[in-house]
Coordinates of N, CA and C in Angstrom, one line a residue:
X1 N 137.8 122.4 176.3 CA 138.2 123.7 175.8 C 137.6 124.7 176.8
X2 N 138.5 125.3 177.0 CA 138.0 126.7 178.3 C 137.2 128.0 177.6
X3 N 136.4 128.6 177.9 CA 135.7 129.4 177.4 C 137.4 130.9 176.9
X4 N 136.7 131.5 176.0 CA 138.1 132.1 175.1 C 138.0 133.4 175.8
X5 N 139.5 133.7 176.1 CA 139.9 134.3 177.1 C 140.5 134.2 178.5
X6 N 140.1 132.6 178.9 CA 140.3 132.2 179.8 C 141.4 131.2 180.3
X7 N 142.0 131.2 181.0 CA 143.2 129.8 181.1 C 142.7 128.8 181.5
X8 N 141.8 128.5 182.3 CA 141.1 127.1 183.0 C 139.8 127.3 182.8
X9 N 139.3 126.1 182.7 CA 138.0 125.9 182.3 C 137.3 125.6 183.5
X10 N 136.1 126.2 183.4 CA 134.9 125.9 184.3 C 134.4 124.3 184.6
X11 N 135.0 123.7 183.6 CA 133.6 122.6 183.4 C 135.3 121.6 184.3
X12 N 134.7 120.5 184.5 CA 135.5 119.4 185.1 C 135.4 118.3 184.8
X13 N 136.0 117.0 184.6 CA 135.5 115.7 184.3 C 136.5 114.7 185.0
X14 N 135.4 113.4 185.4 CA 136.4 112.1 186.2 C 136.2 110.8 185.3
X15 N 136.6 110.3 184.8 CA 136.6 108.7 184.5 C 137.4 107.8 185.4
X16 N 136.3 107.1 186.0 CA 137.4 106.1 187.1 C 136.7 104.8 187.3
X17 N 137.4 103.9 187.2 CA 136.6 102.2 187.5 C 136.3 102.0 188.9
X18 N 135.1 101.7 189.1 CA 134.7 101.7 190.4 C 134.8 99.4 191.1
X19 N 135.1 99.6 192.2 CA 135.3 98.3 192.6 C 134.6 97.3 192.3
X20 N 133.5 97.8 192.0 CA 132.1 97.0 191.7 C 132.0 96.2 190.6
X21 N 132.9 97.0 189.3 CA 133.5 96.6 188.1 C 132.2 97.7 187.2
X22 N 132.4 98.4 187.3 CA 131.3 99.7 186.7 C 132.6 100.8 186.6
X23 N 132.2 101.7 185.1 CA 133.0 102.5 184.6 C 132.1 103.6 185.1
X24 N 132.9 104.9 185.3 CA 131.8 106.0 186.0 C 132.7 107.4 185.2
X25 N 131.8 108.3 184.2 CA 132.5 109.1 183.8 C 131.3 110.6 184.6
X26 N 131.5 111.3 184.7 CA 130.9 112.4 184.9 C 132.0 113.8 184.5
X27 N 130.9 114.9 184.6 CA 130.9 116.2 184.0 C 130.2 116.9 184.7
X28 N 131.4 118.2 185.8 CA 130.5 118.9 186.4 C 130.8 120.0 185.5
X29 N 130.2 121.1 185.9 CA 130.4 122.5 185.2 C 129.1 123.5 186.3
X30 N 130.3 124.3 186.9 CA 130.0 125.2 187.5 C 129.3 126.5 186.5
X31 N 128.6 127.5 187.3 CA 128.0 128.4 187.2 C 128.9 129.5 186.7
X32 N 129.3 130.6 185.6 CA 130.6 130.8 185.0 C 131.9 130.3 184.7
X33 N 133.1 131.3 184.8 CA 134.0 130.5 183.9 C 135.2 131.3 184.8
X34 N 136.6 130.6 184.3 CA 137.9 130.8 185.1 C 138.4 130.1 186.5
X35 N 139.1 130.7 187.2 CA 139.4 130.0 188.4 C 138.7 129.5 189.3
X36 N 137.8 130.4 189.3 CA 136.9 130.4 190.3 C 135.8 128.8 190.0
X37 N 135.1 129.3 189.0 CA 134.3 128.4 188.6 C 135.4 126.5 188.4
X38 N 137.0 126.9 188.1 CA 137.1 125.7 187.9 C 137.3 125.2 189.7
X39 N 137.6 125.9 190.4 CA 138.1 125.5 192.2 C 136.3 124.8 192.2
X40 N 135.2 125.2 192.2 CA 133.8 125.1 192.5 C 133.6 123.3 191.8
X41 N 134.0 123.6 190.5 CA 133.6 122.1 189.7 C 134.5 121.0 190.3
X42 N 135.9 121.6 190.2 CA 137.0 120.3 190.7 C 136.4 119.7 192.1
X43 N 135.8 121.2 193.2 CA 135.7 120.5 194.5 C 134.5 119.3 194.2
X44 N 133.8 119.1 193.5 CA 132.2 118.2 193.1 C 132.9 117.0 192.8
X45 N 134.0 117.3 191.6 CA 134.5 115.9 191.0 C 135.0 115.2 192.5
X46 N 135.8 116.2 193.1 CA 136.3 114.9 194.0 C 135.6 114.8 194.9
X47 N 134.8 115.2 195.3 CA 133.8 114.6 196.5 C 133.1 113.4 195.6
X48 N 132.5 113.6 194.7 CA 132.1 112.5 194.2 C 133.0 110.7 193.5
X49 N 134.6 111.5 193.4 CA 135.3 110.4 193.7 C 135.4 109.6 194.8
X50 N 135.5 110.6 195.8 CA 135.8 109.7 197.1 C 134.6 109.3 197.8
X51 N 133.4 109.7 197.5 CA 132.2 108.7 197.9 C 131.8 107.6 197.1
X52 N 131.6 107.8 195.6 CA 132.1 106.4 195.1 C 132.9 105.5 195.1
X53 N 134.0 105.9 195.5 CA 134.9 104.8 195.9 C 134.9 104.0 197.4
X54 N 134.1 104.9 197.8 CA 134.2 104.4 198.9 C 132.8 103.2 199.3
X55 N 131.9 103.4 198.4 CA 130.6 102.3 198.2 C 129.7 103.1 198.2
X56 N 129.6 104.2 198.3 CA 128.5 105.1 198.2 C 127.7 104.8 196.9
X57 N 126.1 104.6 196.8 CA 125.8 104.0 195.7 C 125.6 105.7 194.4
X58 N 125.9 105.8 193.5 CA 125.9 107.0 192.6 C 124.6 108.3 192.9
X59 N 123.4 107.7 193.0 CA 122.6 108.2 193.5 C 122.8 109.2 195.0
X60 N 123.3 108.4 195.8 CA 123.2 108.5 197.0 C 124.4 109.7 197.1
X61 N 125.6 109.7 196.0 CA 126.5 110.3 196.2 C 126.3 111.6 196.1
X62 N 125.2 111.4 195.1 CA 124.9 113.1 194.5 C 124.2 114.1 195.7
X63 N 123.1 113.3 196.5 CA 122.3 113.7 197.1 C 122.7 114.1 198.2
X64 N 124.1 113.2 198.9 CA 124.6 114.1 199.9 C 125.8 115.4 199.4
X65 N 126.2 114.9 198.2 CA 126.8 116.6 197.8 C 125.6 117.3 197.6
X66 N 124.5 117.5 197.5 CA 123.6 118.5 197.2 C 123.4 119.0 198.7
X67 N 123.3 118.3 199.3 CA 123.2 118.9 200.9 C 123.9 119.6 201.7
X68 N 124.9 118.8 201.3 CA 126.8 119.3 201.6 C 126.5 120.8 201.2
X69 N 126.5 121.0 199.9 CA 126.7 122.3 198.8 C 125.7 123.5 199.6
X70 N 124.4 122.8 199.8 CA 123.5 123.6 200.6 C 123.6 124.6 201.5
X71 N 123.9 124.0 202.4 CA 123.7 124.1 204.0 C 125.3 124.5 204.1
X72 N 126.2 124.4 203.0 CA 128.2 124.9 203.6 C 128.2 126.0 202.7
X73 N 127.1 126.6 201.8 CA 127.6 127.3 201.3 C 126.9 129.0 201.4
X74 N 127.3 130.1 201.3 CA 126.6 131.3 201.8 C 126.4 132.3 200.5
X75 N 126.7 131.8 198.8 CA 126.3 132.6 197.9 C 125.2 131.4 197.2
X76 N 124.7 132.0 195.7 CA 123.7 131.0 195.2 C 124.5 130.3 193.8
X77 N 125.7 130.3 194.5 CA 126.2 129.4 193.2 C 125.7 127.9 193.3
X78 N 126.0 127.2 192.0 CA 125.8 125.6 191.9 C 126.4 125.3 191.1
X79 N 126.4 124.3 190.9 CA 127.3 123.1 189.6 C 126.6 121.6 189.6
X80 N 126.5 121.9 188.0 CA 125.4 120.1 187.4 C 126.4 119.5 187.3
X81 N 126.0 118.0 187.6 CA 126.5 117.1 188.0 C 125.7 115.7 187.1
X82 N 126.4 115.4 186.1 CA 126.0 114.4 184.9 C 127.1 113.3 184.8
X83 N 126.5 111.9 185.3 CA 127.0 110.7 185.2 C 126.5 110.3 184.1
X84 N 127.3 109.3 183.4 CA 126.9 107.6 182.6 C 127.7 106.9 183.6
X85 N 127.4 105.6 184.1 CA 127.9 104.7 184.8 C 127.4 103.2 184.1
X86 N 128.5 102.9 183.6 CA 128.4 101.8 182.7 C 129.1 100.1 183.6
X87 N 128.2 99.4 184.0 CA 128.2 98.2 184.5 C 128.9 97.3 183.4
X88 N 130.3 97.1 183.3 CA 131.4 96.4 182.4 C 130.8 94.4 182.4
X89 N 130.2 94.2 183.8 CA 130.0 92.4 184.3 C 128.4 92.3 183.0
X90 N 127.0 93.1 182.6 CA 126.5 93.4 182.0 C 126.0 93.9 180.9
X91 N 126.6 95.1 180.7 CA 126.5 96.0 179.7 C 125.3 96.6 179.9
X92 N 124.8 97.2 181.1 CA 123.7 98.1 181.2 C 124.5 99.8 181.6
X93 N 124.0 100.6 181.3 CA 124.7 101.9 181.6 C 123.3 102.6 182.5
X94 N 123.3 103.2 183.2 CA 122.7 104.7 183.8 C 123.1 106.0 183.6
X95 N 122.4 106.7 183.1 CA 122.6 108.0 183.3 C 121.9 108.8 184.6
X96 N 122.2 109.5 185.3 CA 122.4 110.2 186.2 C 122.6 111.8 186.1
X97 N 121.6 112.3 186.3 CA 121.4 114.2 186.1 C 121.2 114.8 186.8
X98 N 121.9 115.6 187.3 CA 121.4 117.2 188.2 C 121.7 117.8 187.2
X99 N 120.7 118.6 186.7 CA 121.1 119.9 186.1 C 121.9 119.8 184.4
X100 N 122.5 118.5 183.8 CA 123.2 118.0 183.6 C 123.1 118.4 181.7
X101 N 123.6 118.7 181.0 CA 123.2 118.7 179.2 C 122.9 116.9 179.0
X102 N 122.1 117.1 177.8 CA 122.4 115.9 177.3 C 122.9 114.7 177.2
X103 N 122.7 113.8 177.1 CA 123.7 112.7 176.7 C 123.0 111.8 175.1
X104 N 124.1 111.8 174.4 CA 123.7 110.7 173.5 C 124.5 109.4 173.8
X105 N 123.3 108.5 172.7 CA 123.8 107.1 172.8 C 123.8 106.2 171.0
X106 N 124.6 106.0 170.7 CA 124.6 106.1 169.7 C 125.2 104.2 169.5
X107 N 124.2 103.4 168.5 CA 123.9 102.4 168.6 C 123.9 102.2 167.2
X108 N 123.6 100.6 166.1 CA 123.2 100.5 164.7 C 121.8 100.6 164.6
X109 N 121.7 101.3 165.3 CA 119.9 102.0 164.7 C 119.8 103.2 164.9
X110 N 120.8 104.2 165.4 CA 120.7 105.7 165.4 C 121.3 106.4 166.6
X111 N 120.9 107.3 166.7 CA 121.8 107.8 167.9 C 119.8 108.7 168.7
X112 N 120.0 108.2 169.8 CA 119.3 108.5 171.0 C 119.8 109.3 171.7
X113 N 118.9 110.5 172.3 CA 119.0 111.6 173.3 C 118.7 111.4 174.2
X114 N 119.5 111.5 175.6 CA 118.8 111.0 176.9 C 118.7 112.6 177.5
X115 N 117.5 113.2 177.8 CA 117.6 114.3 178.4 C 116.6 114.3 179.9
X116 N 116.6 114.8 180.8 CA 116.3 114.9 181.9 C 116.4 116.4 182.3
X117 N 114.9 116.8 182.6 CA 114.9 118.6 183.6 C 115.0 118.0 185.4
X118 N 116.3 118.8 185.6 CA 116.8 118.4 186.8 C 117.2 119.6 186.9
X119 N 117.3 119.8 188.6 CA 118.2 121.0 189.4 C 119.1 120.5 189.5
X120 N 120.0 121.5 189.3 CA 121.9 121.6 189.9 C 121.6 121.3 191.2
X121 N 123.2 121.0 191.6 CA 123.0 120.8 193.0 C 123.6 121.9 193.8
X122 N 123.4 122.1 194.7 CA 123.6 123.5 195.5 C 122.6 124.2 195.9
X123 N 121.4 123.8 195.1 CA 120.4 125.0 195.2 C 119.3 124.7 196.5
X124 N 118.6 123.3 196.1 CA 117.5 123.1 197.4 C 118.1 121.9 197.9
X125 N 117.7 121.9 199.3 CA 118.3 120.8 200.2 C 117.4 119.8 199.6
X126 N 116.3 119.3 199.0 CA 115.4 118.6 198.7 C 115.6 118.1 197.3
X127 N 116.6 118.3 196.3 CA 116.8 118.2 194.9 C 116.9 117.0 195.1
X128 N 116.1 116.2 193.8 CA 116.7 114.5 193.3 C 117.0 114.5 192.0
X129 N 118.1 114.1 192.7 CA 119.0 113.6 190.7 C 117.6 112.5 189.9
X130 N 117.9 112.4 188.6 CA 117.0 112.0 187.6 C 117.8 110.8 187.1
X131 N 117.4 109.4 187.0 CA 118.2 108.7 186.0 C 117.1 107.9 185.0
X132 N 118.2 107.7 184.1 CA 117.5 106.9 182.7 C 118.9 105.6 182.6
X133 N 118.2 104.0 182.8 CA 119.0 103.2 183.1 C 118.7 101.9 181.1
X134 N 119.2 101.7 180.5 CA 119.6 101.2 179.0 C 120.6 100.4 179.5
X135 N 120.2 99.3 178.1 CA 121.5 98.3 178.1 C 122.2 98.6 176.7
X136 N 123.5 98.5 177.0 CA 125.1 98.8 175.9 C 124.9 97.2 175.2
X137 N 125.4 97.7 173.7 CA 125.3 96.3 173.5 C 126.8 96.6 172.5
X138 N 127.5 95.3 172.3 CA 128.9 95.5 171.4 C 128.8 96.5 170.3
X139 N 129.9 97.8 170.5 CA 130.0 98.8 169.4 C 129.5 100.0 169.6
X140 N 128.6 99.7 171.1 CA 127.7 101.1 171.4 C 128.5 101.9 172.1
X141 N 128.3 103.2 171.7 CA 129.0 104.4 171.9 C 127.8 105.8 173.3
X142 N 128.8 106.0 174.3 CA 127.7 106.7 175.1 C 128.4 108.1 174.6
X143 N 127.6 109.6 174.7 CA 128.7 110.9 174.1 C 127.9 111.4 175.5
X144 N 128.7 111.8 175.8 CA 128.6 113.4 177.1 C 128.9 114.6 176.8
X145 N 128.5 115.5 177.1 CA 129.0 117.0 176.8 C 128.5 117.9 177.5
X146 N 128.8 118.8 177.9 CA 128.3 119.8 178.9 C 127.7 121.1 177.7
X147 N 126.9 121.7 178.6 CA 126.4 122.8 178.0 C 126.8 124.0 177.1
X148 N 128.4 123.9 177.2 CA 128.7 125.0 176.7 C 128.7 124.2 174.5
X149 N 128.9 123.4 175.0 CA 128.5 122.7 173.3 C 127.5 123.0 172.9
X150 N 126.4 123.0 172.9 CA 125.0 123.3 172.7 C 124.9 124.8 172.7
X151 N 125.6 125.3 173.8 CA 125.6 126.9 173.3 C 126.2 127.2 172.0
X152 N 127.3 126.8 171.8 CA 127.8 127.2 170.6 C 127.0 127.2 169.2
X153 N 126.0 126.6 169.4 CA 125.2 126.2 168.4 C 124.0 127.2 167.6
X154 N 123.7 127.8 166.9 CA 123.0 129.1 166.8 C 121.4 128.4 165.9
X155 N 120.8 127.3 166.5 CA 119.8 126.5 165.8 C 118.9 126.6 166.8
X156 N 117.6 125.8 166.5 CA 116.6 126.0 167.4 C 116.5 124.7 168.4
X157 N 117.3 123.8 168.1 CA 117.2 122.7 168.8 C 118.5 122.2 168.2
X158 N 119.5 122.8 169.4 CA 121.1 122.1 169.2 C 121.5 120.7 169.3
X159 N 120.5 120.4 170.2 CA 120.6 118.8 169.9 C 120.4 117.6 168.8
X160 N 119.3 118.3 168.4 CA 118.7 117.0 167.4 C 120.2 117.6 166.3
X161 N 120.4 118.7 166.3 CA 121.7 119.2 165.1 C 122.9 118.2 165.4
X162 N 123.2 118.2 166.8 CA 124.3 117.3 167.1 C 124.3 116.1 166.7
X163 N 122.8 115.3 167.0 CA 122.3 113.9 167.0 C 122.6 113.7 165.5
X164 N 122.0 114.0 164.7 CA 122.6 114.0 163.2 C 123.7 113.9 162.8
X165 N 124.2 114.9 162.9 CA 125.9 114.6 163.1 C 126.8 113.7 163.7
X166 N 126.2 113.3 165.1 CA 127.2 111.8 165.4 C 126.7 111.0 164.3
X167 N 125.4 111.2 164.1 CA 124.9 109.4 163.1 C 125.9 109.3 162.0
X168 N 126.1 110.7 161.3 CA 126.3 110.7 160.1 C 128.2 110.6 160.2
X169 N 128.5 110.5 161.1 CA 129.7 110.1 161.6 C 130.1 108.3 161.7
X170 N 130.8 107.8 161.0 CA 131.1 106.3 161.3 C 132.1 106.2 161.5
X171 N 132.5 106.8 162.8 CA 133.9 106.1 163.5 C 133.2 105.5 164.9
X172 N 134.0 104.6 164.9 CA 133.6 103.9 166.5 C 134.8 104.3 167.6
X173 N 135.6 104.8 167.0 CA 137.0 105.4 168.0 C 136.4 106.6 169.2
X174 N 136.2 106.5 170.5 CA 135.7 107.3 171.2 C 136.4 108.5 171.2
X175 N 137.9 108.8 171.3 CA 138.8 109.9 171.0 C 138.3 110.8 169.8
X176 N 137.8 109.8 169.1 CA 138.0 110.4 167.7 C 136.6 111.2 167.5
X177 N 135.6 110.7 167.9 CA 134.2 111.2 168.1 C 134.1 112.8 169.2
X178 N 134.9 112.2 169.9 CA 135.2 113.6 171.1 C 135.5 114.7 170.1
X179 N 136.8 114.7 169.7 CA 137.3 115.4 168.8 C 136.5 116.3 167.9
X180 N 135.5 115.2 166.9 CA 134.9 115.8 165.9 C 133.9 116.7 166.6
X181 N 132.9 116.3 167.8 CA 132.2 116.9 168.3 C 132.5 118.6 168.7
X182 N 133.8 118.2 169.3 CA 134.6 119.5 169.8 C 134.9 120.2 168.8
X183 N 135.7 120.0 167.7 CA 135.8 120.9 166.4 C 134.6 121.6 166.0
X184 N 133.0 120.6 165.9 CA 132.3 121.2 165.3 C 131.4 122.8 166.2
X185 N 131.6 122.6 167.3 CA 131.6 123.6 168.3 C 132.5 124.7 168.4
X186 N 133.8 124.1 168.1 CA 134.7 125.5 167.6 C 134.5 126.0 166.6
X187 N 134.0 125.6 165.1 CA 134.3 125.7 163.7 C 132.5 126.5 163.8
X188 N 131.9 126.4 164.8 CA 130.3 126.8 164.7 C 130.6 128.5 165.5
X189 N 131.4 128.9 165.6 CA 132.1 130.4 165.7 C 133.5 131.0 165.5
X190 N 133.9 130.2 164.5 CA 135.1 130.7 164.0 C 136.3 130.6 164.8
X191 N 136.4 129.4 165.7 CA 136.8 129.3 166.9 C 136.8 130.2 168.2
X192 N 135.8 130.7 167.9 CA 136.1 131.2 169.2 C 134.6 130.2 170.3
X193 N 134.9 130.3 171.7 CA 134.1 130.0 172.8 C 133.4 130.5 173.4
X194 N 132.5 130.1 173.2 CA 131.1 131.5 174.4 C 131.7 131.0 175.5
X195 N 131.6 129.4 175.7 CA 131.4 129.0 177.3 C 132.3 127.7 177.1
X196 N 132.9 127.2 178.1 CA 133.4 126.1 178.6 C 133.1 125.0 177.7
X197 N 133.6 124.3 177.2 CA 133.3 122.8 176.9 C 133.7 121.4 176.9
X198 N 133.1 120.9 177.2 CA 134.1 119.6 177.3 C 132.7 118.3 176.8
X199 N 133.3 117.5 176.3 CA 132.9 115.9 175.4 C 133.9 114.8 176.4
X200 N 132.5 113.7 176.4 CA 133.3 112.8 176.6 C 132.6 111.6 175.9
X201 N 133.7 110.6 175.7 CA 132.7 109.4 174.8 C 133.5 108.3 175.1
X202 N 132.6 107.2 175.4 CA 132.5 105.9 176.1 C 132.4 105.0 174.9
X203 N 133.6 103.7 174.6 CA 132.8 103.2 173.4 C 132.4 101.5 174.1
X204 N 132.0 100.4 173.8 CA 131.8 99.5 174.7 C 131.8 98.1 173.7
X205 N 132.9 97.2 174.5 CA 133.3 96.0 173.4 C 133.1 94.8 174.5
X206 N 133.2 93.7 173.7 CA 133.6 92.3 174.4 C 134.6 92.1 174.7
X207 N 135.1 91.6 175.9 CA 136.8 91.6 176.5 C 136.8 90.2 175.5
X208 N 138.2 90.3 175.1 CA 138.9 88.7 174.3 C 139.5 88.5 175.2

């Protein structure tokens, strides 16, 4: 959902299976909102498509767009850049953060916050992404969301608010989880949007 008033949204997202047999979702979100900000986020998603695709290891991808973003660019914008990259042959996931909001993980024992203080990329030639690497086990649900979710929220700690709320949620349908998250973001100002937002949610089974 684009911040209100706006036609395109700032924030950006890629889900794509990588050759390796690893699921790779990320969530950039540029520094404001509208065209501008969305031309800034899309250029991140696809640089980071085409270097993972190419064998670039996820880490490595981020670090030369932060350099790239550096040294090509002449104002002080930037854009966070938040992976889960879920290993399908295993069931181990990574998260991966510049700059990035939260992620939950939501399992039959609760739902877990993965959070990480990291720089966006753009800003120092010398930034290192942050990861936190867990194993998925049948039924486990990864949630993504960008910042503007968390804005919406008028509490002292928008997360642990959210975290509650997935728990107290028993759907295992990832669509369906997206959804509720997104509503409760809209329904937490009368619909209206401070900022950009976008959810993504991963759910993870046994191939039959």
């Amino acid at each position: 959902m684009c911040r209100s008033g706006e036609v395109v949204s700032g924030d950006n997202y890629s889900i794509i299976e990588l050759p390796t047999g690893k699921v790779m979702m990320t969530i950039t979100d540029d520094m404001g909102s509208g065209d501008l900000a969305y031309e800034e986020s899309e250029t991140v998603i696809e640089m980071i498509e085409e270097l993972a695709g190419i064998g670039f290891s996820e880490g490595m991808t981020l670090r030369y767009i932060n350099s790239t973003l550096v040294f090509s660019k002449d104002d002080d914008k930037f854009s966070t850049a938040d992976m889960s990259v879920v290993n399908l042959n295993n069931g181990y996931c990574e998260c991966i953060k510049c700059g990035g909001a939260v992620t939950f993980v939501k399992n039959r024992h609760g739902v877990k916050i993965i959070n990480m203080e990291t720089m966006p990329i753009g800003i120092l030639p010398d930034a290192e992404p942050k990861s936190n690497t867990f194993r998925l086990y049948e039924g486990d649900m990864v949630i993504m969301i960008s910042d503007g979710i968390l804005d919406s929220i008028d509490v002292n700690e928008p997360e642990q608010c959210i975290r509650v709320l997935i728990e107290e949620n028993a759907t295992n349908n990832p669509q369906e989880m997206s959804d509720y998250i997104l509503d409760i973001a809209k329904n937490a100002n009368n619909g209206y949007a401070r900022d950009d937002m976008t959810v993504l949610s991963l759910g993870l089974w046994h191939k039959i």
